[in-house]
Short mmCIF file of N, CA and C in Angstrom, two decimals:
data_model
loop_
_atom_site.label_atom_id
_atom_site.label_comp_id
_atom_site.label_asym_id
_atom_site.label_seq_id
_atom_site.Cartn_x
_atom_site.Cartn_y
_atom_site.Cartn_z
N MET G 1312 -44.85 -114.81 -40.64
CA MET G 1312 -45.18 -113.67 -41.49
C MET G 1312 -46.68 -113.65 -41.80
N GLU G 1313 -47.18 -114.78 -42.30
CA GLU G 1313 -48.60 -114.89 -42.63
C GLU G 1313 -49.45 -114.71 -41.38
N ARG G 1314 -48.99 -115.31 -40.29
CA ARG G 1314 -49.71 -115.21 -39.03
C ARG G 1314 -49.79 -113.76 -38.56
N GLU G 1315 -48.71 -113.03 -38.66
CA GLU G 1315 -48.69 -111.62 -38.24
C GLU G 1315 -49.64 -110.78 -39.09
N ARG G 1316 -49.68 -111.09 -40.38
CA ARG G 1316 -50.58 -110.37 -41.27
C ARG G 1316 -52.04 -110.64 -40.88
N ARG G 1317 -52.32 -111.90 -40.56
CA ARG G 1317 -53.69 -112.27 -40.17
C ARG G 1317 -54.06 -111.60 -38.85
N VAL G 1318 -53.12 -111.51 -37.92
CA VAL G 1318 -53.37 -110.82 -36.64
C VAL G 1318 -53.73 -109.36 -36.90
N ARG G 1319 -52.96 -108.70 -37.76
CA ARG G 1319 -53.25 -107.29 -38.09
C ARG G 1319 -54.62 -107.14 -38.74
N GLU G 1320 -54.96 -108.07 -39.63
CA GLU G 1320 -56.27 -108.03 -40.29
C GLU G 1320 -57.39 -108.17 -39.27
N LEU G 1321 -57.24 -109.12 -38.36
CA LEU G 1321 -58.27 -109.32 -37.34
C LEU G 1321 -58.39 -108.10 -36.43
N GLU G 1322 -57.26 -107.54 -36.02
CA GLU G 1322 -57.30 -106.33 -35.18
C GLU G 1322 -58.02 -105.20 -35.90
N TYR G 1323 -57.74 -105.05 -37.19
CA TYR G 1323 -58.39 -104.01 -37.98
C TYR G 1323 -59.90 -104.26 -38.05
N GLU G 1324 -60.29 -105.49 -38.31
CA GLU G 1324 -61.72 -105.82 -38.43
C GLU G 1324 -62.45 -105.60 -37.11
N ILE G 1325 -61.79 -105.95 -36.01
CA ILE G 1325 -62.39 -105.72 -34.70
C ILE G 1325 -62.60 -104.23 -34.46
N GLN G 1326 -61.59 -103.44 -34.75
CA GLN G 1326 -61.69 -101.99 -34.56
C GLN G 1326 -62.77 -101.39 -35.47
N ARG G 1327 -62.84 -101.88 -36.69
CA ARG G 1327 -63.85 -101.37 -37.63
C ARG G 1327 -65.26 -101.65 -37.12
N ARG G 1328 -65.47 -102.83 -36.60
CA ARG G 1328 -66.79 -103.17 -36.08
C ARG G 1328 -67.11 -102.38 -34.80
N ARG G 1329 -66.12 -102.14 -33.98
CA ARG G 1329 -66.36 -101.31 -32.79
C ARG G 1329 -66.74 -99.89 -33.20
N SER G 1330 -66.11 -99.39 -34.22
CA SER G 1330 -66.45 -98.07 -34.76
C SER G 1330 -67.88 -98.08 -35.33
N ASN G 1331 -68.23 -99.17 -35.99
CA ASN G 1331 -69.59 -99.29 -36.53
C ASN G 1331 -70.63 -99.29 -35.42
N ILE G 1332 -70.30 -99.92 -34.29
CA ILE G 1332 -71.22 -99.92 -33.15
C ILE G 1332 -71.44 -98.49 -32.66
N VAL G 1333 -70.37 -97.73 -32.54
CA VAL G 1333 -70.48 -96.33 -32.10
C VAL G 1333 -71.36 -95.55 -33.08
N ASP G 1334 -71.15 -95.77 -34.37
CA ASP G 1334 -71.95 -95.09 -35.39
C ASP G 1334 -73.42 -95.49 -35.29
N GLU G 1335 -73.68 -96.76 -35.10
CA GLU G 1335 -75.07 -97.24 -34.98
C GLU G 1335 -75.74 -96.64 -33.74
N GLN G 1336 -75.02 -96.59 -32.63
CA GLN G 1336 -75.58 -96.01 -31.40
C GLN G 1336 -75.91 -94.53 -31.60
N ALA G 1337 -75.03 -93.81 -32.28
CA ALA G 1337 -75.27 -92.39 -32.53
C ALA G 1337 -76.47 -92.21 -33.45
N ALA G 1338 -76.58 -93.03 -34.47
CA ALA G 1338 -77.73 -92.94 -35.38
C ALA G 1338 -79.02 -93.24 -34.65
N MET G 1339 -79.00 -94.24 -33.78
CA MET G 1339 -80.19 -94.58 -32.99
C MET G 1339 -80.58 -93.40 -32.09
N GLU G 1340 -79.61 -92.82 -31.43
CA GLU G 1340 -79.89 -91.69 -30.54
C GLU G 1340 -80.48 -90.51 -31.31
N ARG G 1341 -79.99 -90.26 -32.53
CA ARG G 1341 -80.55 -89.18 -33.35
C ARG G 1341 -82.00 -89.46 -33.72
N GLU G 1342 -82.27 -90.69 -34.15
CA GLU G 1342 -83.65 -91.04 -34.53
C GLU G 1342 -84.59 -90.94 -33.34
N VAL G 1343 -84.17 -91.45 -32.19
CA VAL G 1343 -85.00 -91.40 -30.99
C VAL G 1343 -85.22 -89.95 -30.55
N ALA G 1344 -84.21 -89.12 -30.64
CA ALA G 1344 -84.33 -87.71 -30.27
C ALA G 1344 -85.33 -87.00 -31.19
N THR G 1345 -85.29 -87.32 -32.47
CA THR G 1345 -86.23 -86.73 -33.42
C THR G 1345 -87.66 -87.14 -33.07
N LEU G 1346 -87.85 -88.40 -32.75
CA LEU G 1346 -89.18 -88.88 -32.38
C LEU G 1346 -89.63 -88.27 -31.04
N ARG G 1347 -88.71 -88.14 -30.11
CA ARG G 1347 -89.04 -87.52 -28.82
C ARG G 1347 -89.49 -86.07 -29.02
N GLU G 1348 -88.83 -85.39 -29.95
CA GLU G 1348 -89.21 -84.00 -30.27
C GLU G 1348 -90.62 -83.96 -30.85
N LYS G 1349 -90.92 -84.88 -31.76
CA LYS G 1349 -92.27 -84.95 -32.32
C LYS G 1349 -93.30 -85.21 -31.22
N LYS G 1350 -92.96 -86.10 -30.32
CA LYS G 1350 -93.87 -86.48 -29.23
C LYS G 1350 -94.17 -85.29 -28.32
N ALA G 1351 -93.20 -84.41 -28.16
CA ALA G 1351 -93.39 -83.24 -27.28
C ALA G 1351 -94.43 -82.27 -27.84
N HIS G 1352 -94.71 -82.38 -29.15
CA HIS G 1352 -95.66 -81.48 -29.77
C HIS G 1352 -97.08 -82.03 -29.85
N ALA G 1353 -97.31 -83.18 -29.24
CA ALA G 1353 -98.65 -83.79 -29.27
C ALA G 1353 -99.62 -82.96 -28.42
N ASN G 1354 -100.82 -82.83 -28.90
CA ASN G 1354 -101.86 -82.12 -28.15
C ASN G 1354 -102.31 -82.95 -26.96
N ASN G 1355 -102.86 -82.27 -25.97
CA ASN G 1355 -103.34 -82.94 -24.77
C ASN G 1355 -104.81 -83.32 -24.94
N ASN G 1356 -105.07 -84.21 -25.89
CA ASN G 1356 -106.43 -84.70 -26.12
C ASN G 1356 -106.32 -86.14 -26.64
N LEU G 1357 -107.47 -86.71 -27.03
CA LEU G 1357 -107.47 -88.10 -27.47
C LEU G 1357 -106.61 -88.29 -28.72
N ALA G 1358 -106.73 -87.39 -29.66
CA ALA G 1358 -105.93 -87.49 -30.89
C ALA G 1358 -104.43 -87.39 -30.56
N GLY G 1359 -104.10 -86.49 -29.65
CA GLY G 1359 -102.70 -86.34 -29.24
C GLY G 1359 -102.20 -87.58 -28.53
N ALA G 1360 -103.05 -88.18 -27.70
CA ALA G 1360 -102.66 -89.39 -26.99
C ALA G 1360 -102.43 -90.54 -27.98
N THR G 1361 -103.29 -90.63 -28.97
CA THR G 1361 -103.15 -91.66 -29.99
C THR G 1361 -101.85 -91.46 -30.77
N TRP G 1362 -101.56 -90.22 -31.11
CA TRP G 1362 -100.34 -89.89 -31.84
C TRP G 1362 -99.10 -90.21 -30.99
N GLU G 1363 -99.17 -89.85 -29.70
CA GLU G 1363 -98.06 -90.15 -28.80
C GLU G 1363 -97.80 -91.65 -28.72
N LYS G 1364 -98.87 -92.42 -28.64
CA LYS G 1364 -98.73 -93.88 -28.58
C LYS G 1364 -98.07 -94.40 -29.85
N SER G 1365 -98.47 -93.86 -30.98
CA SER G 1365 -97.88 -94.26 -32.26
C SER G 1365 -96.39 -93.94 -32.30
N ILE G 1366 -96.04 -92.77 -31.83
CA ILE G 1366 -94.63 -92.37 -31.80
C ILE G 1366 -93.85 -93.26 -30.84
N SER G 1367 -94.44 -93.58 -29.70
CA SER G 1367 -93.77 -94.47 -28.74
C SER G 1367 -93.51 -95.84 -29.35
N GLU G 1368 -94.48 -96.35 -30.10
CA GLU G 1368 -94.29 -97.63 -30.77
C GLU G 1368 -93.19 -97.54 -31.82
N GLU G 1369 -93.14 -96.42 -32.53
CA GLU G 1369 -92.09 -96.21 -33.52
C GLU G 1369 -90.72 -96.14 -32.85
N MET G 1370 -90.67 -95.49 -31.69
CA MET G 1370 -89.40 -95.41 -30.95
C MET G 1370 -88.94 -96.81 -30.54
N SER G 1371 -89.87 -97.62 -30.09
CA SER G 1371 -89.52 -99.00 -29.70
C SER G 1371 -88.99 -99.78 -30.89
N ALA G 1372 -89.62 -99.59 -32.05
CA ALA G 1372 -89.18 -100.28 -33.26
C ALA G 1372 -87.78 -99.83 -33.67
N VAL G 1373 -87.51 -98.54 -33.53
CA VAL G 1373 -86.18 -98.01 -33.88
C VAL G 1373 -85.12 -98.62 -32.97
N VAL G 1374 -85.40 -98.64 -31.67
CA VAL G 1374 -84.45 -99.20 -30.71
C VAL G 1374 -84.23 -100.68 -30.99
N ALA G 1375 -85.30 -101.41 -31.27
CA ALA G 1375 -85.17 -102.85 -31.55
C ALA G 1375 -84.34 -103.08 -32.82
N ARG G 1376 -84.57 -102.28 -33.85
CA ARG G 1376 -83.83 -102.42 -35.10
C ARG G 1376 -82.33 -102.21 -34.87
N TYR G 1377 -82.00 -101.16 -34.16
CA TYR G 1377 -80.58 -100.89 -33.90
C TYR G 1377 -79.99 -101.92 -32.94
N ASP G 1378 -80.79 -102.41 -32.01
CA ASP G 1378 -80.31 -103.43 -31.09
C ASP G 1378 -79.87 -104.68 -31.85
N VAL G 1379 -80.65 -105.07 -32.85
CA VAL G 1379 -80.28 -106.24 -33.66
C VAL G 1379 -78.97 -105.97 -34.39
N ARG G 1380 -78.84 -104.80 -34.97
CA ARG G 1380 -77.61 -104.46 -35.70
C ARG G 1380 -76.40 -104.47 -34.77
N ILE G 1381 -76.56 -103.86 -33.61
CA ILE G 1381 -75.45 -103.76 -32.66
C ILE G 1381 -75.08 -105.13 -32.12
N ARG G 1382 -76.08 -105.96 -31.80
CA ARG G 1382 -75.78 -107.31 -31.31
C ARG G 1382 -75.07 -108.14 -32.37
N THR G 1383 -75.47 -107.97 -33.63
CA THR G 1383 -74.80 -108.69 -34.72
C THR G 1383 -73.33 -108.28 -34.80
N LEU G 1384 -73.08 -106.99 -34.72
CA LEU G 1384 -71.69 -106.51 -34.75
C LEU G 1384 -70.92 -107.03 -33.55
N GLN G 1385 -71.55 -107.05 -32.39
CA GLN G 1385 -70.87 -107.54 -31.18
C GLN G 1385 -70.56 -109.03 -31.31
N ASP G 1386 -71.49 -109.79 -31.88
CA ASP G 1386 -71.24 -111.21 -32.11
C ASP G 1386 -70.05 -111.41 -33.05
N GLU G 1387 -69.97 -110.57 -34.07
CA GLU G 1387 -68.84 -110.65 -35.00
C GLU G 1387 -67.53 -110.33 -34.29
N ILE G 1388 -67.56 -109.32 -33.42
CA ILE G 1388 -66.36 -108.95 -32.64
C ILE G 1388 -65.94 -110.13 -31.76
N ASP G 1389 -66.92 -110.75 -31.11
CA ASP G 1389 -66.60 -111.90 -30.24
C ASP G 1389 -65.94 -113.02 -31.04
N ARG G 1390 -66.47 -113.31 -32.23
CA ARG G 1390 -65.90 -114.35 -33.08
C ARG G 1390 -64.47 -113.99 -33.50
N LEU G 1391 -64.29 -112.73 -33.91
CA LEU G 1391 -62.96 -112.28 -34.33
C LEU G 1391 -61.98 -112.31 -33.16
N ASP G 1392 -62.45 -111.94 -31.97
CA ASP G 1392 -61.60 -112.00 -30.77
C ASP G 1392 -61.14 -113.43 -30.50
N ARG G 1393 -62.06 -114.39 -30.67
CA ARG G 1393 -61.67 -115.81 -30.46
C ARG G 1393 -60.63 -116.23 -31.50
N ASP G 1394 -60.85 -115.82 -32.76
CA ASP G 1394 -59.88 -116.14 -33.80
C ASP G 1394 -58.51 -115.53 -33.48
N LEU G 1395 -58.53 -114.29 -33.02
CA LEU G 1395 -57.29 -113.60 -32.68
C LEU G 1395 -56.58 -114.28 -31.51
N ALA G 1396 -57.34 -114.65 -30.51
CA ALA G 1396 -56.75 -115.33 -29.34
C ALA G 1396 -56.11 -116.64 -29.77
N GLY G 1397 -56.76 -117.34 -30.71
CA GLY G 1397 -56.19 -118.59 -31.20
C GLY G 1397 -54.86 -118.38 -31.91
N LEU G 1398 -54.75 -117.29 -32.64
CA LEU G 1398 -53.49 -117.00 -33.35
C LEU G 1398 -52.38 -116.56 -32.40
N ARG G 1399 -52.75 -115.99 -31.29
CA ARG G 1399 -51.74 -115.46 -30.37
C ARG G 1399 -51.21 -116.52 -29.41
N ARG G 1400 -51.77 -117.71 -29.44
CA ARG G 1400 -51.30 -118.76 -28.52
C ARG G 1400 -49.94 -119.24 -28.86
#
């Protein structure tokens, strides 16, 4: 009985984290799209090039930030999967 409850809890937590990954990916895509839109409006001169470089660096930072979040969630899923596999033996 207790084991079955723990299995259900682990399955729920795994699904919740997978959903969180989807949400994080969507949020990252929205932020990058917003920055890409800003970048498209840069002038074709030195100031515009400097601004584009700044936006590109910001895009890289956004992707890196979300990458850390997503990897953390994936690591948690992997741990939960191992726990679940142990219970199912």
